mmCIF file of C-alpha atoms in Angstrom:
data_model
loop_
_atom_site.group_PDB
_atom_site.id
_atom_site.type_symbol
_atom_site.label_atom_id
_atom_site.label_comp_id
_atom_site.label_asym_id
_atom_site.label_seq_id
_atom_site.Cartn_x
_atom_site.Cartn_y
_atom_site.Cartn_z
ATOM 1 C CA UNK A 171 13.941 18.212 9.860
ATOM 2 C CA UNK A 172 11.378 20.146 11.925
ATOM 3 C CA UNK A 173 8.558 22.292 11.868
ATOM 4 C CA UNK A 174 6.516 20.458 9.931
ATOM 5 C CA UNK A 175 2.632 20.434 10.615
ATOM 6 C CA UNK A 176 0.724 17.333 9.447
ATOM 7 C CA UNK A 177 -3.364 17.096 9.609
ATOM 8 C CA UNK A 178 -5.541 13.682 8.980
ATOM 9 C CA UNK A 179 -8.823 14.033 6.865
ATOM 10 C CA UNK A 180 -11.222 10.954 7.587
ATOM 11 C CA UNK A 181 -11.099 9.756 11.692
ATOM 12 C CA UNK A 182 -11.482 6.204 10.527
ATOM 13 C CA UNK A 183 -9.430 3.143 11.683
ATOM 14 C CA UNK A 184 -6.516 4.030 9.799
ATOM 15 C CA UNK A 185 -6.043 7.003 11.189
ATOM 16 C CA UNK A 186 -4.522 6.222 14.479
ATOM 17 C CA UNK A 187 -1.617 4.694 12.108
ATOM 18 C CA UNK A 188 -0.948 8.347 10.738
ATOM 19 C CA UNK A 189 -1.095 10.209 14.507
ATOM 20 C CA UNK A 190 0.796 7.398 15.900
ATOM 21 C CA UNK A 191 3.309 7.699 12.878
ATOM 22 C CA UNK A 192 3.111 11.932 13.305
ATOM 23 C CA UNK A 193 3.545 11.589 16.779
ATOM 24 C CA UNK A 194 6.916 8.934 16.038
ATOM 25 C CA UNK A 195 8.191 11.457 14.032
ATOM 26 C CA UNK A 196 10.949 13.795 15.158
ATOM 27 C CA UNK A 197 9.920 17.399 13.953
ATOM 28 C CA UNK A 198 6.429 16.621 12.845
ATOM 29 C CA UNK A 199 2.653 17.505 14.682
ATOM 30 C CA UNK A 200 -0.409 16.933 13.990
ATOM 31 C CA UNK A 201 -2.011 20.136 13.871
ATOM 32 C CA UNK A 202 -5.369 19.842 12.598
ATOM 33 C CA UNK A 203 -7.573 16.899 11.786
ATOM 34 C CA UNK A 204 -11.034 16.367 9.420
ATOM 35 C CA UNK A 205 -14.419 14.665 9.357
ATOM 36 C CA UNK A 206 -18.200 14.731 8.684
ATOM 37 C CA UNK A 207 -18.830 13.373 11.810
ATOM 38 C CA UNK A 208 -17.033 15.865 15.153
ATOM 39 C CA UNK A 209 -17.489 12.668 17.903
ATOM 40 C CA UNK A 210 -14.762 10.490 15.262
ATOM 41 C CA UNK A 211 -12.720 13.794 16.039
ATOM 42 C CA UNK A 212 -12.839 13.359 19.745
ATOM 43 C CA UNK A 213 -9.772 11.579 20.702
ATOM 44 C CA UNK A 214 -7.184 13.484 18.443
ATOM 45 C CA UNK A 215 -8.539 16.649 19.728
ATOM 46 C CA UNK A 216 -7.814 15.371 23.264
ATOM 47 C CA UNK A 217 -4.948 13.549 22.357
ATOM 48 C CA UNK A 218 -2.881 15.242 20.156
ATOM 49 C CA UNK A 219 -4.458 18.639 20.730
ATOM 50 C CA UNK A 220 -5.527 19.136 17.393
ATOM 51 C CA UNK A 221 -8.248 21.451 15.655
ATOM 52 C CA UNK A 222 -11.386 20.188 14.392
ATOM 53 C CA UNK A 223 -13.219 20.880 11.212
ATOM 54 C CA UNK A 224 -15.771 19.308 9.820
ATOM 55 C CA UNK A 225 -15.733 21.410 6.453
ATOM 56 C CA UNK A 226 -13.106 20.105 4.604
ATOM 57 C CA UNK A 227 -13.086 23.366 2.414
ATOM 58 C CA UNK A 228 -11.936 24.946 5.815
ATOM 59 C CA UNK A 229 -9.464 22.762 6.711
ATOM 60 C CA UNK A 230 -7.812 23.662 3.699
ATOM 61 C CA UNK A 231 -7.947 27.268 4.322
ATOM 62 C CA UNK A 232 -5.488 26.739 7.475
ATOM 63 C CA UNK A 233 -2.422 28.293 6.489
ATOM 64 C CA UNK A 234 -1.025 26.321 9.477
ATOM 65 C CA UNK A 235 -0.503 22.769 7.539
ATOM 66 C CA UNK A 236 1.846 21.437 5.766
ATOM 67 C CA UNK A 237 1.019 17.999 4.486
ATOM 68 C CA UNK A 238 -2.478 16.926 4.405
ATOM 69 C CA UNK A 239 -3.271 12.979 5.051
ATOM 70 C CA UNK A 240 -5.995 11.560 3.133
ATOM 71 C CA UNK A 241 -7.593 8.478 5.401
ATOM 72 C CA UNK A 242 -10.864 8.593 3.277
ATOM 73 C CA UNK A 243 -12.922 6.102 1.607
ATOM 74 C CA UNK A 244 -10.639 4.735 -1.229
ATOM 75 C CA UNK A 245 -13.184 6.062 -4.000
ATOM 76 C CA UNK A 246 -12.843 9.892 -2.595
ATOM 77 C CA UNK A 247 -8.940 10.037 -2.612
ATOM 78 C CA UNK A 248 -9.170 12.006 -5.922
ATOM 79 C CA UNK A 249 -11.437 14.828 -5.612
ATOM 80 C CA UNK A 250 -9.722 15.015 -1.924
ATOM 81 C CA UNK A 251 -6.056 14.973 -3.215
ATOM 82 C CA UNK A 252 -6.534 17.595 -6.020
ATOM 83 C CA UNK A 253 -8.469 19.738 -3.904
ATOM 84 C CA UNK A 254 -5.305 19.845 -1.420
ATOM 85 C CA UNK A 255 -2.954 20.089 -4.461
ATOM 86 C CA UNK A 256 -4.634 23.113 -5.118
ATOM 87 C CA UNK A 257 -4.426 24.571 -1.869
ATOM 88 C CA UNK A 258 -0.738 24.275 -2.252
ATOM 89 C CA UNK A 259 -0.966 21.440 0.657
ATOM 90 C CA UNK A 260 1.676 17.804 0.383
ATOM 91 C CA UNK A 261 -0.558 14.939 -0.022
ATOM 92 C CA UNK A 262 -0.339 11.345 1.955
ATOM 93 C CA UNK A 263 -3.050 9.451 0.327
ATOM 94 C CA UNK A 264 -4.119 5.524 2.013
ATOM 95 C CA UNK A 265 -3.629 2.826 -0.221
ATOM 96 C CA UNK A 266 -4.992 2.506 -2.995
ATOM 97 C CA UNK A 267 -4.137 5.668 -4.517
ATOM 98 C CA UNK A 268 -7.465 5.797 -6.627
ATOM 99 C CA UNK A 269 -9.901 3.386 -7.745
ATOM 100 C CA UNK A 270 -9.224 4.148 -11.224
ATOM 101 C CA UNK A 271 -6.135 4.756 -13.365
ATOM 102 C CA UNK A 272 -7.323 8.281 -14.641
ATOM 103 C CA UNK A 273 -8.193 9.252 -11.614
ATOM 104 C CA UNK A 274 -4.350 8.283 -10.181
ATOM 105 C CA UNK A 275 -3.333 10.244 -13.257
ATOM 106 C CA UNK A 276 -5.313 13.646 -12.147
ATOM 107 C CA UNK A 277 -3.974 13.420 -8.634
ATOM 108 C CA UNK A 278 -0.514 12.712 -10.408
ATOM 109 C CA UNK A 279 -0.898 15.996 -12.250
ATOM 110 C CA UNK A 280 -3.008 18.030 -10.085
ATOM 111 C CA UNK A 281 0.579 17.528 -7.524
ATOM 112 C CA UNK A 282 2.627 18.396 -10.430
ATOM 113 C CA UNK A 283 0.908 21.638 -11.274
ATOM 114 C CA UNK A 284 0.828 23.133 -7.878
ATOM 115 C CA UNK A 285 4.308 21.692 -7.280
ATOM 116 C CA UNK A 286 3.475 19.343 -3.833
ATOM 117 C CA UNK A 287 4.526 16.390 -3.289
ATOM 118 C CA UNK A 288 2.456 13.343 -3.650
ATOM 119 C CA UNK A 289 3.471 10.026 -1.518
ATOM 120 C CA UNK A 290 1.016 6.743 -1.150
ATOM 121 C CA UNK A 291 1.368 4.947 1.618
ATOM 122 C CA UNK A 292 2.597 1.183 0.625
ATOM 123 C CA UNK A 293 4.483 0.958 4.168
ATOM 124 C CA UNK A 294 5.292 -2.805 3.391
ATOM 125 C CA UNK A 295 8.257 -1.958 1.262
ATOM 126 C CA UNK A 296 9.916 -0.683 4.413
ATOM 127 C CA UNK A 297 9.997 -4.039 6.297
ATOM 128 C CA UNK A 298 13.546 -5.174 7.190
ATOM 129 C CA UNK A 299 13.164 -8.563 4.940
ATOM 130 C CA UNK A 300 11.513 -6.774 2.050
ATOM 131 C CA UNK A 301 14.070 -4.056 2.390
ATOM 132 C CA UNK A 302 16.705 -7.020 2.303
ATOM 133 C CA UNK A 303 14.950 -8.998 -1.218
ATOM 134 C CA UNK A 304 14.798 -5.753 -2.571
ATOM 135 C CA UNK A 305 18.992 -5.496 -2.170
ATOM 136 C CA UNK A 306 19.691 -8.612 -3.476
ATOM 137 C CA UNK A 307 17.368 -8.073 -6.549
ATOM 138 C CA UNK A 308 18.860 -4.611 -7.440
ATOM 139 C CA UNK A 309 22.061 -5.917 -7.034
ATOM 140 C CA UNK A 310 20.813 -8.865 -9.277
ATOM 141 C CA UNK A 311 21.560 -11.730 -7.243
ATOM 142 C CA UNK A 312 18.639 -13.817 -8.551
ATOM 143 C CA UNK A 313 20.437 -13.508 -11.942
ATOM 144 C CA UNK A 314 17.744 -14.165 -14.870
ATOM 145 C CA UNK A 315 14.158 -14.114 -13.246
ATOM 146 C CA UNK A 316 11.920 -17.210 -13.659
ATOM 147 C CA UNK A 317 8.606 -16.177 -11.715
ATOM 148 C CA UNK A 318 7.129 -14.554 -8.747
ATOM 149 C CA UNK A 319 4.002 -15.801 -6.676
ATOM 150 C CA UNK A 320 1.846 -13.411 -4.791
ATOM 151 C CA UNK A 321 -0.208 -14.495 -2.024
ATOM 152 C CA UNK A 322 -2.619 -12.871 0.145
ATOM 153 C CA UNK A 323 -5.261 -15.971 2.352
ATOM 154 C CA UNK A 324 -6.786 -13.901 4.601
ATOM 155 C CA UNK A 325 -9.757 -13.711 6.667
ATOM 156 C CA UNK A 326 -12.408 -10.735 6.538
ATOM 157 C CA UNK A 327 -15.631 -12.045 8.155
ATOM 158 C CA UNK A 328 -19.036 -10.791 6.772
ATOM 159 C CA UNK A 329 -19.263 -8.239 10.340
ATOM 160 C CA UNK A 330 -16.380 -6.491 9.046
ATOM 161 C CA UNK A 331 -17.654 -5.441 5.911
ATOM 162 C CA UNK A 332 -20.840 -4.669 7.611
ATOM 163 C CA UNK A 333 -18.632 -2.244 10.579
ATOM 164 C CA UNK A 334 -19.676 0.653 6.984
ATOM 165 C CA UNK A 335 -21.725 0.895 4.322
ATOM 166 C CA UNK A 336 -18.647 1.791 1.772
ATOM 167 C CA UNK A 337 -16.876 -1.385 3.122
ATOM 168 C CA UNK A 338 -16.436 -3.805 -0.337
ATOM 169 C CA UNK A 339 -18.615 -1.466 -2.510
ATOM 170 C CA UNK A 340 -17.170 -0.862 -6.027
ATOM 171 C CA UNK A 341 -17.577 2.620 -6.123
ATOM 172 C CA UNK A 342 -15.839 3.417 -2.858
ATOM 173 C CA UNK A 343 -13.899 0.468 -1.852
ATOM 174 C CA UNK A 344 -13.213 -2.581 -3.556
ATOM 175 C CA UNK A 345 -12.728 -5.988 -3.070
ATOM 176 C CA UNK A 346 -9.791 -8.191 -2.214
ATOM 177 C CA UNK A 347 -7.320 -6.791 -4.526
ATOM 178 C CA UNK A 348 -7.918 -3.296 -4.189
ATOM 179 C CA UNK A 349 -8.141 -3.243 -0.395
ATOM 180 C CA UNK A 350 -6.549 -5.683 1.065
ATOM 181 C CA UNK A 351 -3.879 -7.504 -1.720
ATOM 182 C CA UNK A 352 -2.448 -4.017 -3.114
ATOM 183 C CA UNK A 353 -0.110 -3.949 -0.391
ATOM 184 C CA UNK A 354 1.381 -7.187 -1.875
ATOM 185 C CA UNK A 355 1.230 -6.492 -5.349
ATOM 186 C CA UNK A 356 2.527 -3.007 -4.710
ATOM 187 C CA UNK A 357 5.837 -5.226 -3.873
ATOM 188 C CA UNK A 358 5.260 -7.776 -6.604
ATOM 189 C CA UNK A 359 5.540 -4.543 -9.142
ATOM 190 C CA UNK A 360 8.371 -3.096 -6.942
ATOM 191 C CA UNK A 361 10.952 -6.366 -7.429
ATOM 192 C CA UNK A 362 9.761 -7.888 -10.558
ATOM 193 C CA UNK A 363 9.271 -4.532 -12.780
ATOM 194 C CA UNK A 364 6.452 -3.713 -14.818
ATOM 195 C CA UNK A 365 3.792 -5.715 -16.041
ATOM 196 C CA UNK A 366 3.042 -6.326 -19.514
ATOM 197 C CA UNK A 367 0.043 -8.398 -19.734
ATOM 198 C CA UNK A 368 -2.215 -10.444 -17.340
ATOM 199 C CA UNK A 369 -5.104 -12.961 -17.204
ATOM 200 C CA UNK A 370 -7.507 -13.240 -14.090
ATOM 201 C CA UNK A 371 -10.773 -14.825 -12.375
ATOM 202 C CA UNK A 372 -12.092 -13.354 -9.678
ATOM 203 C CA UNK A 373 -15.431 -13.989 -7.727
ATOM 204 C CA UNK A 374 -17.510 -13.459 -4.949
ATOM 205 C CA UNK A 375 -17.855 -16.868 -2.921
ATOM 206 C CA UNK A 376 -18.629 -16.271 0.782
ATOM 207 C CA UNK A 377 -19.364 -12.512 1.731
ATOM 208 C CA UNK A 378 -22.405 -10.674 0.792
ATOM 209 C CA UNK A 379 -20.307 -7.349 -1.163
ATOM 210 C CA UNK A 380 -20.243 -5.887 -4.864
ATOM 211 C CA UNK A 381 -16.666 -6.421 -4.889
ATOM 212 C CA UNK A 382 -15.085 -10.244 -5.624
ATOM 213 C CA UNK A 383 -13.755 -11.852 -2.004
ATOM 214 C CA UNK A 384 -11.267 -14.122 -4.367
ATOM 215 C CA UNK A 385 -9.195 -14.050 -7.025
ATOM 216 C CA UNK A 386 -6.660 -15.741 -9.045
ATOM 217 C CA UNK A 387 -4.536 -14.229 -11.465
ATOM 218 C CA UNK A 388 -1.329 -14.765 -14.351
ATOM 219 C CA UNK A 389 1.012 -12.243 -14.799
ATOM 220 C CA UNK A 390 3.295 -11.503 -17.439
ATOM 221 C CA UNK A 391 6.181 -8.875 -17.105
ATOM 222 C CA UNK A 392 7.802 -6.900 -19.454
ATOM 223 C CA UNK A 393 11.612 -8.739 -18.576
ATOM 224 C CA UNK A 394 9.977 -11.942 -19.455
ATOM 225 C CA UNK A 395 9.224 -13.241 -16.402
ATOM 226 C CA UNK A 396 5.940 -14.837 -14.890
ATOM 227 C CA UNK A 397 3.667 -14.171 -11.907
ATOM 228 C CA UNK A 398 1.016 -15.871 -10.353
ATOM 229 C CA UNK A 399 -1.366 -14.113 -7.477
ATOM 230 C CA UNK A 400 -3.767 -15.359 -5.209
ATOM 231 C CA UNK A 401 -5.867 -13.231 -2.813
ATOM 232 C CA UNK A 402 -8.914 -14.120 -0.647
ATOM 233 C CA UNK A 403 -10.503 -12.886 1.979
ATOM 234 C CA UNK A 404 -12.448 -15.672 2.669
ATOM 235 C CA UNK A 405 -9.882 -18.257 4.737
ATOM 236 C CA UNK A 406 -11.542 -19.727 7.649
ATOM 237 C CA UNK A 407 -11.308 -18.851 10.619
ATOM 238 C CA UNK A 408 -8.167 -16.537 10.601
ATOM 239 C CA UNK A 409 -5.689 -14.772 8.558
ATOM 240 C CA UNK A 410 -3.618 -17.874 6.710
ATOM 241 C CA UNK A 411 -0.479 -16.395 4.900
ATOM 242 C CA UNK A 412 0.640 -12.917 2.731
ATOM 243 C CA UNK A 413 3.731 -14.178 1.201
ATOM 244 C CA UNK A 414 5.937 -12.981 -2.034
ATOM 245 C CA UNK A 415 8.105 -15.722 -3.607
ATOM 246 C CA UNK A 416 11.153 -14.587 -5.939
ATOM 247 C CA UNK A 417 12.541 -17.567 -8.232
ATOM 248 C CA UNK A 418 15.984 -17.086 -10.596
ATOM 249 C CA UNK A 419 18.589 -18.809 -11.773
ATOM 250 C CA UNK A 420 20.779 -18.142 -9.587
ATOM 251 C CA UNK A 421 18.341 -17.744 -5.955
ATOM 252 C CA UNK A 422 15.272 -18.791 -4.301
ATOM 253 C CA UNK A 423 13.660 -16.584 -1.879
ATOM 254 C CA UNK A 424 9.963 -16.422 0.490
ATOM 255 C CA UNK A 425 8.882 -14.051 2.483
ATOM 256 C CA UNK A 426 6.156 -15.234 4.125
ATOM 257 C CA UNK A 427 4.182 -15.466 7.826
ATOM 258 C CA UNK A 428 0.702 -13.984 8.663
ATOM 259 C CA UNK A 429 1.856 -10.433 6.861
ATOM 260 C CA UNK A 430 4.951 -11.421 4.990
ATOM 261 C CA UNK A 431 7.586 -10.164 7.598
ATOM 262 C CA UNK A 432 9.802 -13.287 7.625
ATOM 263 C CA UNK A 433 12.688 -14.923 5.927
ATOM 264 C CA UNK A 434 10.932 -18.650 4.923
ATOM 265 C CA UNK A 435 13.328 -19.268 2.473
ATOM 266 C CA UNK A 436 16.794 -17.911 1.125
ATOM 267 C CA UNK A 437 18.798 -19.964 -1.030
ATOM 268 C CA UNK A 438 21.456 -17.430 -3.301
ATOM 269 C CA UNK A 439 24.469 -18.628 -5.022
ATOM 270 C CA UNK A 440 27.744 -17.881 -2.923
ATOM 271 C CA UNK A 441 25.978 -16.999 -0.050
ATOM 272 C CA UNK A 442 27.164 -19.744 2.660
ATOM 273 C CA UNK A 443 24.855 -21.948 4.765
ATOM 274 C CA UNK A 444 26.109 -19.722 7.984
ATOM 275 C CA UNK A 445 25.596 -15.776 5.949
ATOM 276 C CA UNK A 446 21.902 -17.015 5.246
ATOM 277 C CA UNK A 447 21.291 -18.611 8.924
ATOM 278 C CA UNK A 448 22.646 -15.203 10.235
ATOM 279 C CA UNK A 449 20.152 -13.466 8.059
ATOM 280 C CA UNK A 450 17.538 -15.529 8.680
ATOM 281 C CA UNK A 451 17.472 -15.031 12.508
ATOM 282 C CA UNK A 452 18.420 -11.519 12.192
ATOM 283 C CA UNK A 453 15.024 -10.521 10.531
ATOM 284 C CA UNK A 454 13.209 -12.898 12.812
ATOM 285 C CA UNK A 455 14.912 -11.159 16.074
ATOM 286 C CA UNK A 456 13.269 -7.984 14.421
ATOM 287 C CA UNK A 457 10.933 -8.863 11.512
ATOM 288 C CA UNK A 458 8.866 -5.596 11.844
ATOM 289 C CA UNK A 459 11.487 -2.886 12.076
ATOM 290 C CA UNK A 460 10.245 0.954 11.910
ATOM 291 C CA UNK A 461 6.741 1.027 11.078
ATOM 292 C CA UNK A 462 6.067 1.762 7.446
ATOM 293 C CA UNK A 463 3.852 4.908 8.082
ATOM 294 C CA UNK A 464 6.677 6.556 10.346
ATOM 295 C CA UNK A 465 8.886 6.050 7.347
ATOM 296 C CA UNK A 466 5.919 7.405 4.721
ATOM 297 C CA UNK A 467 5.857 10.322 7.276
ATOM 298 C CA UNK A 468 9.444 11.108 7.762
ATOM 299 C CA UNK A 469 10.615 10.805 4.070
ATOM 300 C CA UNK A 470 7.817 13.253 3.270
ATOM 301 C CA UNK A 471 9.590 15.789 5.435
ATOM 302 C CA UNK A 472 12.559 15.011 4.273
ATOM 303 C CA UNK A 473 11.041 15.080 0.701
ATOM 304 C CA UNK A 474 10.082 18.347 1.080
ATOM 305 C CA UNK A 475 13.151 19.730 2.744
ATOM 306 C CA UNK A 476 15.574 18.540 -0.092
ATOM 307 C CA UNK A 477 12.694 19.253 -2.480
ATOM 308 C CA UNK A 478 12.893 15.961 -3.953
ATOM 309 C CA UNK A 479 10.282 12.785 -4.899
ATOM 310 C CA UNK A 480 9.128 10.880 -2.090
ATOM 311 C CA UNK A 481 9.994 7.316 -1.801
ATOM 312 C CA UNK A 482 6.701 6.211 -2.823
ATOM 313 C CA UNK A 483 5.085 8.492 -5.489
ATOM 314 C CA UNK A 484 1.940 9.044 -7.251
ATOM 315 C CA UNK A 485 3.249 7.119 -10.036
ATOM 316 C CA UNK A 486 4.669 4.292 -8.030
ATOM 317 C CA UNK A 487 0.957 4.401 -6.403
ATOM 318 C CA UNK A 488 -0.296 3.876 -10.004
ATOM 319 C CA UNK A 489 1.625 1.298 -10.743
ATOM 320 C CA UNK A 490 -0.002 -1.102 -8.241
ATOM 321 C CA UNK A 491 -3.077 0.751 -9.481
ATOM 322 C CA UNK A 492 -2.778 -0.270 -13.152
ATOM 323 C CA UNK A 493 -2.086 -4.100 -11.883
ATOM 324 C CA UNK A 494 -5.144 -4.184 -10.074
ATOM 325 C CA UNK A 495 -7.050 -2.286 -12.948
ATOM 326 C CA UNK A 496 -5.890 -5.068 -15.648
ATOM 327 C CA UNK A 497 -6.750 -8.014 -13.461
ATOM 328 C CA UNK A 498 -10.328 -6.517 -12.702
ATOM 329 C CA UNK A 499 -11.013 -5.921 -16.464
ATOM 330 C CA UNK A 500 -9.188 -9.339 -17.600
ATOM 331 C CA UNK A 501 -11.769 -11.491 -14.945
ATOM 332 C CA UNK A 502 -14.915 -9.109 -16.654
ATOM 333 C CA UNK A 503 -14.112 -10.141 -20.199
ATOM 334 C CA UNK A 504 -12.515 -13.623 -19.993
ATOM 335 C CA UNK A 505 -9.606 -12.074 -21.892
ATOM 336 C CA UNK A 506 -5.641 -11.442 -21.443
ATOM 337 C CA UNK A 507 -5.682 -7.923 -21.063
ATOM 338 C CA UNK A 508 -2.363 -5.977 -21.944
ATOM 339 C CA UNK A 509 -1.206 -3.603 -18.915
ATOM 340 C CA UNK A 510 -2.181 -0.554 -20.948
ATOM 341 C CA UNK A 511 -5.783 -1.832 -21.920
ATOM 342 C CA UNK A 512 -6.598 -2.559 -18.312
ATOM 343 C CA UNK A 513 -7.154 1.501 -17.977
#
């Protein structure tokens, strides 16, 4: 597909994923790009030749763009994303989707309404060994499932909440699992199914935030199955491990390394000792594969070209959402908290 024009609101450190990605991406520009403050529009202007506009309300009023891509403050993707909707503008909104559930569910609908398509960008499902578990479970390989373990050990040192003042405040940010962990538990939702109930304790241990820098949680989904989850950002001195385990009766698999990109272990009934070596060293020959934004970017076009979903929709956005919702409320009350009650 070409022809389509592509413009990035908020000129933060994310956004040189999305121009990077635009740029990647046969057929698609970045035409225009958004923020409060012009000098954080500086190098796109230069670089990419794009239009500034610090009114956001003016931005939207360019007949020239396509798909708008929301790199805001996690706790402003709502009021951004509907307002877009509205202007009959695609939406790419940053991880999370929204910091709460009804929120999600008014960007969800706002979409629907004005018929545009709404992706969130989870670009970790696009990995070549996440793309490969992913296979093997729809293809049900793993048989009946026993558990899953989610880990995120990471480091985020005190300076890098302190780079902004939104940085691991509840209103606009978040803490461990809503920032950083989402990623993984976007893919802990995306093999095991949905979640049915969970139990959590979270705190704040080593960085002066709102937000908790660790938590722990138990995970109950709907086939039966059991999760546990782990995320910090508190590992000293460097990121540690993100890694998703998948256990059945009939395989064993990690994927693990500093941001869960390799084959650790592989162990499937009637797969030889030689198919799983070969696998193995495939992925680790190229363990990173297309980045996950290009693939956000170009299925969007695509998306809108067929005029079909996205790969990663609103609700699949919520999903994660809802996870991270349940685990927050279930570590305020000292309670299980069913999926549904976590809203």
């Amino acid at each position: 597909m070409s022809g389509t024009n592509f413009a990035i609101v908020g000129c933060g450190h994310i956004a040189k994923k999305h121009a990077e990605a635009i740029k990647n991406a046969p057929g698609a520009k970045l035409v225009a790009v958004c923020d409060t403050v012009p000098s954080n529009m500086t190098f796109y202007i230069e670089e990419y030749g794009a239009k500034g506009y610090e009114s956001y309300d003016e931005l939207l009023l360019d007949h020239n763009i396509d798909v708008v891509n929301i790199c805001t403050p996690s706790g402003t993707h709502a009021p951004l994303t509907i307002k877009a909707a509205n202007a009959k503008k695609h939406v790419i909104v940053e991880k999370p989707i929204a910091l709460t559930v009804e929120d999600a569910s008014s960007m969800i609908e706002a979409c629907e309404e004005n018929s545009v398509k709404l992706s969130v960008l989870h670009p970790n499902r696009f990995r070549p060994a996440m793309i490969k578990l992913k296979k093997a479970m729809d293809k049900g390989k793993f048989g009946k499932l026993s558990h899953a373990n989610a880990t995120v050990r990471w480091n985020r040192n005190q300076e890098y909440y302190d780079q902004a003042p939104w940085r691991g405040t509840k209103s606009l940010d978040g803490g461990v699992l809503m920032n950083q962990a989402i990623h993984n538990l976007d893919l802990l939702v995306w093999v095991m199914g949905d979640v049915e109930e969970v139990y959590s304790m979270a705190a704040t241990r080593l960085r002066h935030i709102e937000a908790e820098d660790v938590s722990t949680g138990l995970v109950k989904f709907k086939n039966g199955s059991l999760g546990v989850i782990e995320a910090a950002t508190t590992i000293y001195p460097k990121n540690y491990e993100e890694s998703l385990s998948v256990f059945g009766e009939k395989a064993s698999v990690k994927i693990g390394g500093r941001t869960a990109n390799f084959i650790e272990h592989w162990e499937m009934e009637n797969v030889s000792e030689q198919e799983t070596e070969k696998l193995v060293n495939e992925i680790k020959a190229e363990p990173f594969g297309k980045p996950g934004h290009q693939w956000i970017i170009e299925d969007m076009m695509e998306a809108i070209k067929e005029d079909r979903s996205p790969i990663v929709t609103g609700e699949e956005g919520k999903r994660a959402l809802e996870l991270v919702v349940a685990l927050y409320h279930s570590a305020e009350t000292g309670k299980p908290v069913k999926i549904n009650e976590g809203r």
